[in-house]
XYZ file of C-alpha atoms in Angstrom:
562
model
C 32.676 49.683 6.083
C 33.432 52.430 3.748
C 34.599 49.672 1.016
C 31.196 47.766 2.041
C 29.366 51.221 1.294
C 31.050 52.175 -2.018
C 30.219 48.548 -3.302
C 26.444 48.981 -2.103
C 26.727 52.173 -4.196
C 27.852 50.670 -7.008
C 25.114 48.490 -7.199
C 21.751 48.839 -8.931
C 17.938 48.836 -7.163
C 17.315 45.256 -9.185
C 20.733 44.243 -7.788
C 20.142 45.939 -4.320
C 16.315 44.406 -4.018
C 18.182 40.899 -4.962
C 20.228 40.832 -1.965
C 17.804 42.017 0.687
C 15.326 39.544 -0.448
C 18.487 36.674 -0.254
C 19.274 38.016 3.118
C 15.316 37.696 4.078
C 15.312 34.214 2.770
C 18.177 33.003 4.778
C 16.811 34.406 8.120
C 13.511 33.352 7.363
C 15.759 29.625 6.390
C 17.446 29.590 9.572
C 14.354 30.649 11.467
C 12.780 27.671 10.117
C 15.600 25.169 10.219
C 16.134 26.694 14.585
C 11.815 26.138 14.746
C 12.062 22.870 13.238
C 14.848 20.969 15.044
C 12.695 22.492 18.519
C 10.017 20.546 16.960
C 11.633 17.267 16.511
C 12.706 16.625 19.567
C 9.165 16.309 20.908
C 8.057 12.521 21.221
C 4.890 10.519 20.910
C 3.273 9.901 25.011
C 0.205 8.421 23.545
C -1.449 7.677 20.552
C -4.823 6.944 19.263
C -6.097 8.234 22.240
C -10.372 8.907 22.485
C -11.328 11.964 23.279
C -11.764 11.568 27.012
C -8.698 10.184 27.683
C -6.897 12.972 25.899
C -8.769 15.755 27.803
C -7.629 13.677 31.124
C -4.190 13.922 29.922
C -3.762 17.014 28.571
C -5.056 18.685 31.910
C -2.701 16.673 33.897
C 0.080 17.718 31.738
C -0.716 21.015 32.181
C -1.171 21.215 35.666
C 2.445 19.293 35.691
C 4.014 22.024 33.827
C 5.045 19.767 30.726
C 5.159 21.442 27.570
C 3.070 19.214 25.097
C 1.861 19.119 21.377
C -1.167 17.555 19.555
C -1.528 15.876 16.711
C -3.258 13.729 14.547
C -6.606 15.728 15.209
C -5.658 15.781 18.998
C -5.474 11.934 19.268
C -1.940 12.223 19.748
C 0.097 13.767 22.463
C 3.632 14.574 22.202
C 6.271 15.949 24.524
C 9.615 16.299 24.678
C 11.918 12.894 24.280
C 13.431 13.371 27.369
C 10.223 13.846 29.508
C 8.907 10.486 27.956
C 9.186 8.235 30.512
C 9.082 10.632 33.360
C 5.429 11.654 31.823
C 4.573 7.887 30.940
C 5.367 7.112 34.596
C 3.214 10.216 36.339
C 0.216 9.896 33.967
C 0.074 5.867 34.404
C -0.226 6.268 38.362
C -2.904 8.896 37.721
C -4.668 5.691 35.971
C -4.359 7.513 32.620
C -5.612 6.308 30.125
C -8.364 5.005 30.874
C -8.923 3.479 26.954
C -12.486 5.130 26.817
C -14.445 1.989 28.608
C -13.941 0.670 31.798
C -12.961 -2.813 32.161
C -13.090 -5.060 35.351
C -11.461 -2.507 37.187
C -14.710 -1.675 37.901
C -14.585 -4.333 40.685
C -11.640 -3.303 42.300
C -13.895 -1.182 44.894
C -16.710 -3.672 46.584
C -19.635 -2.181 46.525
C -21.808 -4.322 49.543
C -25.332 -2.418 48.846
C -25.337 -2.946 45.337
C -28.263 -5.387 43.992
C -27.667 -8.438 42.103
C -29.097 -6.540 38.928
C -26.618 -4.021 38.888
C -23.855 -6.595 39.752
C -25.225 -8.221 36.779
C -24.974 -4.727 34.853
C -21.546 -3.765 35.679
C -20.303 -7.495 34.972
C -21.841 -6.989 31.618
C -20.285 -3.584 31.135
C -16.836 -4.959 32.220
C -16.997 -7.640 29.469
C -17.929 -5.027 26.633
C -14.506 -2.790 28.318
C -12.503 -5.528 28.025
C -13.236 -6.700 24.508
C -12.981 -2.838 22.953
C -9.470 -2.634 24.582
C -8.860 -6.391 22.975
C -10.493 -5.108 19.823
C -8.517 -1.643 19.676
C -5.025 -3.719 20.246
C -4.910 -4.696 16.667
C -3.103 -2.220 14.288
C -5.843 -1.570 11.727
C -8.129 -0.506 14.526
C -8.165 2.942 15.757
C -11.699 2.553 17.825
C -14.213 -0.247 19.175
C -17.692 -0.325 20.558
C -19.068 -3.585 21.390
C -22.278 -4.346 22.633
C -23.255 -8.069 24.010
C -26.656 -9.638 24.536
C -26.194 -12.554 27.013
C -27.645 -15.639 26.401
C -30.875 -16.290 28.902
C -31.706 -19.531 29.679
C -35.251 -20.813 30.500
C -36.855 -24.262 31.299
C -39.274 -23.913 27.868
C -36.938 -24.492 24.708
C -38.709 -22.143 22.997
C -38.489 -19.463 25.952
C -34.007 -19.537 25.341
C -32.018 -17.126 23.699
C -28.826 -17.468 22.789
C -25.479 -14.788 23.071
C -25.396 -11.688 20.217
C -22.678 -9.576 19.623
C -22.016 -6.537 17.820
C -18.743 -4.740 16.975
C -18.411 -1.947 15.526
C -14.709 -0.691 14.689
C -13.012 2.347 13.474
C -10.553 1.781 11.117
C -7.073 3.867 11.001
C -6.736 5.889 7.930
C -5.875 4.053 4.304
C -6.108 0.727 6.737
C -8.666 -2.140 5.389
C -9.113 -5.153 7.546
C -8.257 -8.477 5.660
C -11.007 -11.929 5.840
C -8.362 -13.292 8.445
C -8.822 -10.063 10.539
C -12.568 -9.873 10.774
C -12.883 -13.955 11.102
C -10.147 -13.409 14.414
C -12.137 -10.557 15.652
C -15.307 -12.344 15.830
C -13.690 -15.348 16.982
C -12.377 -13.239 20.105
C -15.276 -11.455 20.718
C -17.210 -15.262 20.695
C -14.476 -16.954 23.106
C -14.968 -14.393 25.616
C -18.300 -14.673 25.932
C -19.972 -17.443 27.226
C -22.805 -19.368 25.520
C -21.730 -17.054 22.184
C -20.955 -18.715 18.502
C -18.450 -16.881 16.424
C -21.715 -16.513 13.323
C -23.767 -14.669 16.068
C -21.633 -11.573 15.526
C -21.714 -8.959 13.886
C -19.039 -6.915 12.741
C -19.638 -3.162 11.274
C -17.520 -0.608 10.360
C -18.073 3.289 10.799
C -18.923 3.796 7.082
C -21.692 1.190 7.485
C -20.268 -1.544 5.369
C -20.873 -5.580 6.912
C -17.720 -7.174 6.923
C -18.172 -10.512 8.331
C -20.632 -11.787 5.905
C -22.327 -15.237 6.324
C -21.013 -18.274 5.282
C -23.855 -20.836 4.739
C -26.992 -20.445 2.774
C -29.872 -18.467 3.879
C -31.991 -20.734 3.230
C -32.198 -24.373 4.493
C -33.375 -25.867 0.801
C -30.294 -24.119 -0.917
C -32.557 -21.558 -2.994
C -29.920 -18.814 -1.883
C -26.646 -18.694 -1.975
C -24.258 -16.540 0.067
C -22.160 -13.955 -1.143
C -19.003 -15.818 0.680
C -20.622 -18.805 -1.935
C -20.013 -17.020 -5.045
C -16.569 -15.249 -4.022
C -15.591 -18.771 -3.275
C -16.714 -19.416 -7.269
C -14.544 -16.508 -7.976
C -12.013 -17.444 -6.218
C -11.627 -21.037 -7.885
C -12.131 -19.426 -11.254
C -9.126 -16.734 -10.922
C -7.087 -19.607 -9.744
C -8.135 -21.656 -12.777
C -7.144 -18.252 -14.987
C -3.548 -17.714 -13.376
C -2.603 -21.432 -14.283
C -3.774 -20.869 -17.837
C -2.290 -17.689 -18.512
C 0.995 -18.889 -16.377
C 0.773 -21.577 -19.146
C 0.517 -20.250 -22.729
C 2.409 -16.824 -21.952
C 5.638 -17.959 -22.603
C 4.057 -19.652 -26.260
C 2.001 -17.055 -27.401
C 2.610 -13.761 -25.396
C 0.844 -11.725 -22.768
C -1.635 -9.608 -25.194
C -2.300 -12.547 -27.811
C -5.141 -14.875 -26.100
C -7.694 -14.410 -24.046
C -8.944 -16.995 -21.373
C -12.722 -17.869 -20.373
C -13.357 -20.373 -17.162
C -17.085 -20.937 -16.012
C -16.674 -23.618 -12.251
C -19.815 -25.405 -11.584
C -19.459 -25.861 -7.638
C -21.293 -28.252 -5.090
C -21.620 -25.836 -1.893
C -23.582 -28.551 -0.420
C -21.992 -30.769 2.183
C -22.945 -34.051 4.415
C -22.131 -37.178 5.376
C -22.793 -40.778 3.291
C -22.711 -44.325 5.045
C -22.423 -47.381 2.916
C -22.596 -51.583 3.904
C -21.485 -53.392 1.266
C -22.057 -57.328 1.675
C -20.153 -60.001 -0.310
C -21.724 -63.510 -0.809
C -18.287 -64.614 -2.159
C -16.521 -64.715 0.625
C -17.448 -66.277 4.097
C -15.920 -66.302 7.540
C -16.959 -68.671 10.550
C -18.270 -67.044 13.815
C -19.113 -69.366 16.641
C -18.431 -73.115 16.470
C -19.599 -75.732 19.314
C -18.852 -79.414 19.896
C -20.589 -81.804 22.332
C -19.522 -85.705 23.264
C -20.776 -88.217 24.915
C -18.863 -91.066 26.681
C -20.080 -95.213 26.840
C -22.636 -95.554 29.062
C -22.262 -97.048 32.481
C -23.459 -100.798 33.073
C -27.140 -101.248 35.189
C -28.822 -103.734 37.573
C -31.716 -105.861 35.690
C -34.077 -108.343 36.435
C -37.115 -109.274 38.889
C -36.376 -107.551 42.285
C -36.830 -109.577 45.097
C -35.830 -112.981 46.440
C -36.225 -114.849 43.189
C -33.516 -112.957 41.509
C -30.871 -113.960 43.806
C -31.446 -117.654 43.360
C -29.365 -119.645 41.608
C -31.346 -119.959 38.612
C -32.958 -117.006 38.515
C -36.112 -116.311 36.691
C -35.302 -114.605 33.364
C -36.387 -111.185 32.231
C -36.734 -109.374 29.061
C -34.213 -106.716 28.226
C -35.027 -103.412 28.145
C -33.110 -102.100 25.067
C -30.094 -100.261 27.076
C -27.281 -99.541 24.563
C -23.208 -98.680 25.450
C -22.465 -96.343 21.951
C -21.279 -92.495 22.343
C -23.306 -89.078 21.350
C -20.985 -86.453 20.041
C -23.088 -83.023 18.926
C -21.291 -79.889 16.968
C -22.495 -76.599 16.078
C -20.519 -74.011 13.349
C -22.057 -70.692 12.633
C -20.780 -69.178 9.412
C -21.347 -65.272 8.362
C -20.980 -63.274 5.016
C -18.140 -60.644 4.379
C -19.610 -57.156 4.763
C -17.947 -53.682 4.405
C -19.056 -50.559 6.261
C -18.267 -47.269 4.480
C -18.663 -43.637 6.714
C -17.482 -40.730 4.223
C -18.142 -37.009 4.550
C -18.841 -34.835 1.720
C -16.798 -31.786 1.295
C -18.326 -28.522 0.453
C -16.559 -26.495 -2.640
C -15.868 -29.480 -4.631
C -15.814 -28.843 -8.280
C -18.886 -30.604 -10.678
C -17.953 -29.251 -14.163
C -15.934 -26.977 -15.799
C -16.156 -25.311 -18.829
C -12.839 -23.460 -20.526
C -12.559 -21.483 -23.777
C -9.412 -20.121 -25.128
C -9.326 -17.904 -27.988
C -6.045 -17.272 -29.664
C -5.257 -14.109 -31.715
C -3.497 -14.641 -34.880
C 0.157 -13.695 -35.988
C 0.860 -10.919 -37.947
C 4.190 -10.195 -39.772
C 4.979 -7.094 -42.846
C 6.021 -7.235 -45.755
C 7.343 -4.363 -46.564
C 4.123 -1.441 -45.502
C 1.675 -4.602 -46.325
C 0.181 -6.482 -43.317
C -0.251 -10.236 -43.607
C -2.276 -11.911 -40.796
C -2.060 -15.326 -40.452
C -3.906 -18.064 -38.192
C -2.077 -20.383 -36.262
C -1.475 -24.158 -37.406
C -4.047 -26.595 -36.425
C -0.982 -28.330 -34.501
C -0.285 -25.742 -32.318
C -3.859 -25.296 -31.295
C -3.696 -28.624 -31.101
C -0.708 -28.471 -28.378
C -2.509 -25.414 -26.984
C -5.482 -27.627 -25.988
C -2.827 -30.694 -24.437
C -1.327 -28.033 -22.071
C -4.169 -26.444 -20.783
C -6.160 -30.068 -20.115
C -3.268 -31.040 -18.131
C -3.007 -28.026 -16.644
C -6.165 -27.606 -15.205
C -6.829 -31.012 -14.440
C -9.296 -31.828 -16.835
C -12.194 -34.657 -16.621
C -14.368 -35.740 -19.782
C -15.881 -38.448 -17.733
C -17.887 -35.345 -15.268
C -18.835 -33.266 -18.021
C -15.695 -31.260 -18.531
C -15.526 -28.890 -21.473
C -12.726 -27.142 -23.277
C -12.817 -25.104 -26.430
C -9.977 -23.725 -28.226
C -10.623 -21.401 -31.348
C -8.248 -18.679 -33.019
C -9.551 -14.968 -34.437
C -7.692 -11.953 -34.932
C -8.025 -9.479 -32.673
C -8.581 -5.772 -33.065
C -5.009 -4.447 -31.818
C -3.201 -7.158 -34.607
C -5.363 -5.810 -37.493
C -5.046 -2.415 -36.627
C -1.167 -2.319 -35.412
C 1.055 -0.324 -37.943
C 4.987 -1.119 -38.589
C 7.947 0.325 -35.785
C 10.382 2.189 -37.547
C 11.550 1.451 -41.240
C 11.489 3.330 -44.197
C 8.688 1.365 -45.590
C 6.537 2.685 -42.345
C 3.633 5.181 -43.194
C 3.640 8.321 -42.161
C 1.395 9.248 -39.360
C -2.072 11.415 -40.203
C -1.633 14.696 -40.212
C -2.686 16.396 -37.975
C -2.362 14.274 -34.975
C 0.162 14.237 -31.688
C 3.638 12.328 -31.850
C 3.857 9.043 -29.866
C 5.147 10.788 -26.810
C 2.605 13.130 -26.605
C -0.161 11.052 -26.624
C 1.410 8.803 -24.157
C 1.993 11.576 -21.535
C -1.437 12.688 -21.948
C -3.279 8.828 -22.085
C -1.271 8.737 -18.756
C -2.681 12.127 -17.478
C 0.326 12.614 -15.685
C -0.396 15.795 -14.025
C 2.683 16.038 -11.666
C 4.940 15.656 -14.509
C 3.530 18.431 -16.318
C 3.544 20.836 -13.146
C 7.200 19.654 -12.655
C 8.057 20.594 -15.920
C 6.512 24.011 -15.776
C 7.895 25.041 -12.510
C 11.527 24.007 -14.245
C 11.239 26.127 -16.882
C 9.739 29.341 -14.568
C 13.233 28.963 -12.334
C 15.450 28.941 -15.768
C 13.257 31.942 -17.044
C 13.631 33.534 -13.610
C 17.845 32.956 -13.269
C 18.072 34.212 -16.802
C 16.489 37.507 -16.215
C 18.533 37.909 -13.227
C 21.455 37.805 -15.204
C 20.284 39.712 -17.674
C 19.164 42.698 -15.347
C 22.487 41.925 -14.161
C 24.975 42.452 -16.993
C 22.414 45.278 -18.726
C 22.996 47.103 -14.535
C 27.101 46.794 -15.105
C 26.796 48.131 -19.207
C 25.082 50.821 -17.786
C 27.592 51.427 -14.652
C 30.539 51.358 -16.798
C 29.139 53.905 -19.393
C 28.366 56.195 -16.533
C 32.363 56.005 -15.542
C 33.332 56.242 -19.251
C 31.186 59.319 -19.928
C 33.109 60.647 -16.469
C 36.304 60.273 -17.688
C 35.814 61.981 -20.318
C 34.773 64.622 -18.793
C 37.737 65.270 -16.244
C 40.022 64.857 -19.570
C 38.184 67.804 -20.939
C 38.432 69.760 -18.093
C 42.214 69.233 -17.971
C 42.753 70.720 -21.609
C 41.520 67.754 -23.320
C 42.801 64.092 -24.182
C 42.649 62.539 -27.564
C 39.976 59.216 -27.589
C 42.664 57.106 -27.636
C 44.682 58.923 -24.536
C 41.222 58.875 -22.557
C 40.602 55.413 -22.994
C 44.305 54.160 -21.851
C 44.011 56.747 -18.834
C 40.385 55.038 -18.134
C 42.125 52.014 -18.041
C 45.088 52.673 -15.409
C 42.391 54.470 -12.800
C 39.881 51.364 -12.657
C 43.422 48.719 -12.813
C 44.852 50.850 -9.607
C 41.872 51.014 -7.802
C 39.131 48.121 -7.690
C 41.676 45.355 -8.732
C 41.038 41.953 -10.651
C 36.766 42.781 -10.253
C 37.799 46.815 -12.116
C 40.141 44.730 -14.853
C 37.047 42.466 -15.664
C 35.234 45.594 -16.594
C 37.857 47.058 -18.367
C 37.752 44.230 -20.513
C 33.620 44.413 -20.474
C 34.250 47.735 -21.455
C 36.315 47.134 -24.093
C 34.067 44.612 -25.549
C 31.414 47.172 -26.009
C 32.787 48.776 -28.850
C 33.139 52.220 -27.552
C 33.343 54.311 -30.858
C 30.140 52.672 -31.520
C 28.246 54.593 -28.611
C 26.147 57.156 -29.851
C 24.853 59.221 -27.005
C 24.672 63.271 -27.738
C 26.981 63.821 -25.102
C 29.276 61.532 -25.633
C 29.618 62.610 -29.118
C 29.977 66.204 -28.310
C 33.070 65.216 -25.944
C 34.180 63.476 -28.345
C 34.322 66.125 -31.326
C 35.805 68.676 -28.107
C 38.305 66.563 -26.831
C 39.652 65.764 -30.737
C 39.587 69.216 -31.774
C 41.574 70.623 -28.643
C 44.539 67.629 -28.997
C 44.695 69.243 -32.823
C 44.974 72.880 -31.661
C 47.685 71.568 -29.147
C 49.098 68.423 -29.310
C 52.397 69.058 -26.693
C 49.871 70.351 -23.693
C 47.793 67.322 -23.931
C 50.458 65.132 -23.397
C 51.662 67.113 -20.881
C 48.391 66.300 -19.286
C 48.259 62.531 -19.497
C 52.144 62.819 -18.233
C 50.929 64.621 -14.974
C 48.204 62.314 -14.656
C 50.559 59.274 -15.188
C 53.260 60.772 -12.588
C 50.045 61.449 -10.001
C 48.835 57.771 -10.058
C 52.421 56.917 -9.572
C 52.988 58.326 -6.579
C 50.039 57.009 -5.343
């Protein structure tokens, strides 16, 4: 302790201020570091909770005697990792959650004196549960409310109504629901309702925005189109873009042409039937044949007694003939071809293209020399992007490839080279103007703080080494002293004797400041008192020489026998 006090001693306020506020830091540290790992062991229970539900649970938690945390403005509960389960367990036989609606555990208690309107109610209430707990399952979601309108029928056509929904979501934060996202949520909320088409619902999110949007026109003639219509356009456009660009990149570079792509799109759609008869070519249908065998032989004459004599009278014949009929029927019908097609809706009508094409620029020495590109390679420039994009001359398509400087290539200057100008004066170097066109902010608060710490460590050493000067001055102007009260010492004899006390007492830390001390020049120092023990101590080793080294000699034996 008394080692521990005599270096505290030693030390200056800057130096002694130092410490205490290290000491502070690492308590307040360690404080923060104990606080901290407390803090992480404490799990998620539930999460994205509404309101009611957390109440519920936090009072049962509390009443439980589990310690608990909130978070994510109280939407979240957290408790400690190994209560997880053990709370999970507790709070799901309570029947918590609840998810904010109820579902069709609304049923679960029969209710024999309730009417068949408020049957019909809670049924309807039970379906609107349900799909908010389907709706809040997906990730992007963070609340639902949806509200149904049942379809009603009636024997008048124009008395029916059919099934409405509308959903209106929550989303979590920096979370955007995607097209396939808002088409499966409106599919869902359709499929589990009966009578209910996936276009009669609407989905809305809290800041108001529509995001199913709808797909046909609004109008039967086509006089409108849709807003799903033209990003469609868009869509087939951008595509048309990335092919091009993917195309002449590699040939011309990223920043040296610029592409233009108008789509003329059918959004109409139906169905065509076509019968398409050929006289050319004939088939046979039906074919029938008919014969007739010889006919069978008859009885003729006079009836009576007369014929049956033996010369019977004679009679005329009556024409009866023995010959065959034969009767055939063919039925022949023309080829015919029966066509059903259905029309697709998107299908492209037209296009139209341009491509312009800056030109090249190369130095010649400091002078610029643009030139345009060959009528060949605008040539092959116009191949590869008609192959590229498909295109048709016979429907109207049109592509148009032209070359003109552009702005950047006249006003570019040389990299580097002797023969490069000289910047204006006046103006920021390359760097600067970078960092600033960037507005990097965090870079130049990064910086700053950098150079505040190096300021900061360099005072402290500073304060630091001007604190020891002034320590070691204090014990030279001491020792000089005690030699003058012992009959004097010469400057040189004080110095060496200064020299053996700090060596013998503070060790390798006291023979660092010897060395300190010597570096400071002592003859230089030009203190008044100083220089007055100075001119003493000189003029008593003159008067007597043999007693002042009798002095140093005692002083030598003394720290010996120590």
């Amino acid at each position: 302790m008394t080692q521990l006090k005599q270096i505290f001693d030693r030390l200056s306020w800057s130096q002694r201020i130092f410490i205490a506020a290290a000491v502070m830091a690492v308590i307040g540290g360690l404080a923060w570091v104990n606080h901290w790992n407390d803090e992480r062991d404490f799990k998620p229970l539930f999460s994205g909770l509404a309101d009611e539900d957390a109440g519920a649970l936090v009072t049962k938690l509390r009443e439980s005697g589990v310690e608990y945390r909130l978070a994510s403005n109280g939407s979240t509960i957290l408790v400690q990792s190994d209560k997880v389960a053990e709370a999970r367990l507790q709070m799901a036989s309570a029947g918590l959650p609840k998810s904010g609606r109820i579902g069709f555990e609304l049923f679960d208690k029969a209710n024999f004196g309730a009417s068949e309107f408020t049957e019909q109610v809670n049924y309807h209430r039970a379906i609107e549960g349900e799909l908010e707990r389907s709706v809040m399952s997906i990730r992007e979601v963070e609340t639902a409310r949806v509200h149904l309108t049942l379809a009603k029928d009636s024997l008048y056509t124009e008395a029916r109504q059919p099934a409405k929904a509308s959903v209106l979501v929550k989303l979590r934060h920096a979370a955007a629901l995607s097209p396939q996202n808002v088409a499966a949520i409106c599919q869902l909320t359709a499929s589990a309702v009966p009578g209910l088409q996936a276009d009669q619902v609407s989905l809305v999110d809290t800041n108001g925005n529509l995001l199913n949007r709808p797909r046909a026109t609004s109008a039967g003639d086509g006089s409108d189109v849709s807003e799903a219509t033209l990003d469609y356009r868009k869509s087939v456009e951008q595509n048309l873009q990335n092919k091009i660009a993917s195309t002449l990149e590699p040939l011309l570079g990223a920043d040296h042409f610029r592409i233009g792509v108008s789509a003329d799109v059918d959004i109409t759609s139906g169905e065509q039937s076509e019968e398409v008869f050929d006289p050319a070519k004939s088939v046979m249908v039906t074919s029938q044949n008919t014969s007739d065998g010889p006919a069978l032989a008859s009885a003729a004459g006079v009836p009576g007694t007369a014929s049956n004599l033996p010369r019977p009278t004679s009679r005329p014949t009556t024409g009866a003939s023995n010959y065959s009929r034969h009767t055939e029927n063919i039925s022949y019908q023309t080829s015919r071809l029966v066509k059903h097609t259905r029309l697709p809706q998107g299908a492209i009508k037209k296009l139209s293209m341009s491509i312009l094409v800056d030109h090249s620029l190369r130095w010649d020495g400091a002078k610029r020399i643009v030139e345009p590109p060959s009528a060949e390679k605008l040539k092959v420039i116009h191949d590869l992007v008609a192959a590229a994009t498909g295109l048709d001359t016979a429907r109207g398509d049109l592509l148009v490839v032209n070359a003109f400087p552009f702005t950047s290539t006249l006003t570019s200057e040389p990299i580097g080279g002797p023969s490069a100008p000289a910047p204006p004066a006046g103006t920021n170097p390359p760097w600067l103007d970078k960092l600033l066109a960037q507005k990097n902010v965090m870079i130049l608060v990064g910086i700053g703080a950098i150079a505040m710490v190096i300021l900061f460590a360099g005072f402290v050493v500073v304060r630091s080494r001007m604190a020891k000067k002034s320590r070691i001055e204090a014990e030279l102007a001491a020792s000089l002293e005690a030699a003058k009260a012992n009959q004097g010492l010469s400057m040189e004899d004080a110095q060496k004797d200064f020299e053996a006390r700090i060596a013998g007492q503070a060790g390798e830390q006291s023979r660092r400041d010897v060395e300190a001390l010597l570096q400071l020049k002592l003859p230089e120092v030009q203190t008044k008192k100083t220089e007055a023990i100075k001119k003493h101590i000189a003029a008593e080793a003159k008067k007597d020489p043999t007693a002042m080294a009798q002095v140093v000699r005692s002083w030598l034996d003394g720290e010996n026998q120590r």
